[in-house]
mmCIF file of C-alpha atoms in Angstrom:
data_model
loop_
_atom_site.group_PDB
_atom_site.id
_atom_site.type_symbol
_atom_site.label_atom_id
_atom_site.label_comp_id
_atom_site.label_asym_id
_atom_site.label_seq_id
_atom_site.Cartn_x
_atom_site.Cartn_y
_atom_site.Cartn_z
ATOM 1 C CA MET A 1 231.592 356.637 193.693
ATOM 2 C CA PRO A 2 229.380 354.662 195.987
ATOM 3 C CA PHE A 3 231.216 351.323 196.171
ATOM 4 C CA ARG A 4 234.410 349.419 195.910
ATOM 5 C CA LEU A 5 234.896 347.469 192.781
ATOM 6 C CA ALA A 6 237.092 344.350 192.010
ATOM 7 C CA LEU A 7 238.686 344.558 188.573
ATOM 8 C CA PHE A 8 239.865 341.308 187.090
ATOM 9 C CA ARG A 9 240.203 339.061 184.014
ATOM 10 C CA ALA A 10 238.310 335.906 183.444
ATOM 11 C CA ALA A 11 236.548 333.991 180.587
ATOM 12 C CA GLU A 12 233.550 335.877 179.261
ATOM 13 C CA GLY A 13 230.032 334.920 180.373
ATOM 14 C CA LEU A 14 230.853 333.605 183.862
ATOM 15 C CA GLY A 15 228.642 336.151 185.674
ATOM 16 C CA SER A 16 229.285 337.396 189.195
ATOM 17 C CA MET A 17 232.252 335.810 191.083
ATOM 18 C CA HIS A 18 229.763 335.227 193.941
ATOM 19 C CA THR A 19 228.129 332.495 191.818
ATOM 20 C CA TRP A 20 231.253 330.610 190.901
ATOM 21 C CA GLU A 21 231.873 327.174 192.219
ATOM 22 C CA ARG A 22 235.644 327.441 191.573
ATOM 23 C CA GLU A 23 238.252 330.176 190.934
ATOM 24 C CA HIS A 24 238.181 331.533 187.361
ATOM 25 C CA ARG A 25 240.191 334.742 187.775
ATOM 26 C CA GLU A 26 243.442 334.823 185.772
ATOM 27 C CA PRO A 27 246.692 335.956 187.317
ATOM 28 C CA LEU A 28 247.541 339.583 186.664
ATOM 29 C CA GLY A 29 251.248 339.423 187.676
ATOM 30 C CA THR A 30 253.077 340.083 191.023
ATOM 31 C CA ARG A 31 251.980 343.025 193.102
ATOM 32 C CA ASN A 32 255.096 344.877 191.970
ATOM 33 C CA GLN A 33 254.405 344.121 188.259
ATOM 34 C CA VAL A 34 250.799 345.354 188.596
ATOM 35 C CA ARG A 35 252.076 348.506 190.415
ATOM 36 C CA ALA A 36 254.448 349.232 187.576
ATOM 37 C CA ALA A 37 251.763 348.723 184.977
ATOM 38 C CA LEU A 38 249.380 350.972 186.832
ATOM 39 C CA GLU A 39 251.984 353.695 187.007
ATOM 40 C CA GLY A 40 252.194 353.563 183.176
ATOM 41 C CA ILE A 41 248.428 353.914 182.837
ATOM 42 C CA LEU A 42 247.774 356.448 185.569
ATOM 43 C CA PRO A 43 250.739 358.890 185.923
ATOM 44 C CA GLY A 44 251.282 360.676 189.186
ATOM 45 C CA LEU A 45 250.077 357.924 191.501
ATOM 46 C CA ARG A 46 250.677 358.592 195.155
ATOM 47 C CA TRP A 47 251.481 355.310 196.891
ATOM 48 C CA GLU A 48 251.360 354.340 200.524
ATOM 49 C CA GLU A 49 252.559 350.965 201.714
ATOM 50 C CA SER A 50 251.755 348.858 204.779
ATOM 51 C CA SER A 51 252.651 345.245 205.471
ATOM 52 C CA GLU A 52 250.546 343.458 202.850
ATOM 53 C CA ARG A 53 248.831 346.263 201.116
ATOM 54 C CA LEU A 54 249.688 348.980 198.579
ATOM 55 C CA PHE A 55 247.385 352.001 198.313
ATOM 56 C CA ALA A 56 247.406 354.655 195.633
ATOM 57 C CA SER A 57 245.228 357.610 194.846
ATOM 58 C CA GLY A 58 245.476 360.170 192.060
ATOM 59 C CA ALA A 59 243.946 362.647 189.742
ATOM 60 C CA PHE A 60 242.435 361.701 186.434
ATOM 61 C CA ASP A 61 240.947 363.709 183.692
ATOM 62 C CA GLY A 62 241.174 367.011 185.530
ATOM 63 C CA GLU A 63 239.576 365.638 188.730
ATOM 64 C CA GLU A 64 242.001 365.886 191.721
ATOM 65 C CA HIS A 65 240.938 362.893 193.626
ATOM 66 C CA ALA A 66 239.438 360.704 190.934
ATOM 67 C CA PHE A 67 240.343 357.201 192.130
ATOM 68 C CA GLU A 68 241.759 354.962 194.787
ATOM 69 C CA VAL A 69 243.506 351.636 194.032
ATOM 70 C CA THR A 70 244.500 348.993 196.576
ATOM 71 C CA LEU A 71 246.741 346.034 195.803
ATOM 72 C CA PHE A 72 246.671 343.285 198.500
ATOM 73 C CA GLY A 73 249.476 340.829 199.051
ATOM 74 C CA GLY A 74 253.219 340.774 199.351
ATOM 75 C CA ALA A 75 255.537 342.288 196.739
ATOM 76 C CA ASP A 76 256.171 339.069 194.891
ATOM 77 C CA GLU A 77 252.605 337.662 195.448
ATOM 78 C CA ILE A 78 250.561 337.030 192.292
ATOM 79 C CA LEU A 79 247.416 339.176 192.185
ATOM 80 C CA LEU A 80 244.050 338.043 190.784
ATOM 81 C CA GLU A 81 242.295 341.378 191.152
ATOM 82 C CA ILE A 82 242.636 345.100 191.798
ATOM 83 C CA ASP A 83 240.495 346.859 194.335
ATOM 84 C CA VAL A 84 239.278 350.231 192.991
ATOM 85 C CA TYR A 85 237.077 353.077 194.213
ATOM 86 C CA SER A 86 236.349 355.290 191.235
ATOM 87 C CA GLY A 87 233.980 356.467 188.554
ATOM 88 C CA PRO A 88 233.863 354.960 185.053
ATOM 89 C CA PRO A 89 236.538 357.055 183.209
ATOM 90 C CA ALA A 90 239.477 355.954 185.385
ATOM 91 C CA ILE A 91 238.195 352.356 185.582
ATOM 92 C CA ARG A 92 237.998 352.235 181.752
ATOM 93 C CA ALA A 93 241.612 353.351 181.571
ATOM 94 C CA ILE A 94 242.730 350.731 184.055
ATOM 95 C CA MET A 95 240.715 347.896 182.432
ATOM 96 C CA SER A 96 241.967 348.855 178.965
ATOM 97 C CA GLY A 97 245.590 349.234 180.082
ATOM 98 C CA LEU A 98 245.652 345.881 181.828
ATOM 99 C CA GLY A 99 243.312 343.929 179.584
ATOM 100 C CA LEU A 100 240.699 343.354 182.270
ATOM 101 C CA ASN A 101 237.107 342.471 181.462
ATOM 102 C CA TYR A 102 235.188 342.266 184.739
ATOM 103 C CA CYS A 103 234.171 345.031 187.109
ATOM 104 C CA GLN A 104 232.326 343.757 190.164
ATOM 105 C CA ALA A 105 231.054 345.461 193.314
ATOM 106 C CA GLN A 106 232.842 343.778 196.134
ATOM 107 C CA GLU A 107 230.026 343.580 198.636
ATOM 108 C CA SER A 108 226.977 342.942 196.500
ATOM 109 C CA GLY A 109 228.667 340.904 193.730
ATOM 110 C CA GLU A 110 226.740 343.052 191.130
ATOM 111 C CA LEU A 111 228.580 343.442 187.831
ATOM 112 C CA TYR A 112 229.113 346.949 186.469
ATOM 113 C CA PHE A 113 229.888 347.977 182.885
ATOM 114 C CA PRO A 114 232.237 350.949 182.769
ATOM 115 C CA PHE A 115 232.428 350.943 179.013
ATOM 116 C CA ALA A 116 228.589 351.372 178.814
ATOM 117 C CA ALA A 117 228.507 354.060 181.504
ATOM 118 C CA GLY A 118 229.091 357.738 180.869
ATOM 119 C CA GLN A 119 231.177 359.909 183.196
ATOM 120 C CA HIS A 120 229.302 358.727 186.283
ATOM 121 C CA TRP A 121 227.766 355.475 187.566
ATOM 122 C CA PRO A 122 223.995 355.433 187.064
ATOM 123 C CA GLN A 123 222.115 356.658 190.164
ATOM 124 C CA ALA A 124 225.347 357.820 191.738
ATOM 125 C CA PRO A 125 225.441 361.214 193.377
ATOM 126 C CA ARG A 126 227.313 363.785 191.225
#
């Protein structure tokens, strides 16, 4: 898991968010709504909260520390993306459960395709 990824929903074919001239991400719901939805998708989340951030980690598919999820914003703030640090299996579950269609590396802007990946990202240490 070499990078942080932004998961979001937008019209197909837009490419990397870094190339957009305007905002295209669709609202996912309030931070609390997204949290509740994630709890239904990924049972056993361990949450930590600080002022404008919710952080969760958890096990997935037999791996003890399989993912980290961060939700930025206040409890009633509408979120446009979810920050995730994980391999493809947990990301596929999140994207399917929330109807998301983009997975983008936050720093580089490179798009990743978890539904075309196996259990690990290509060229990632195992």
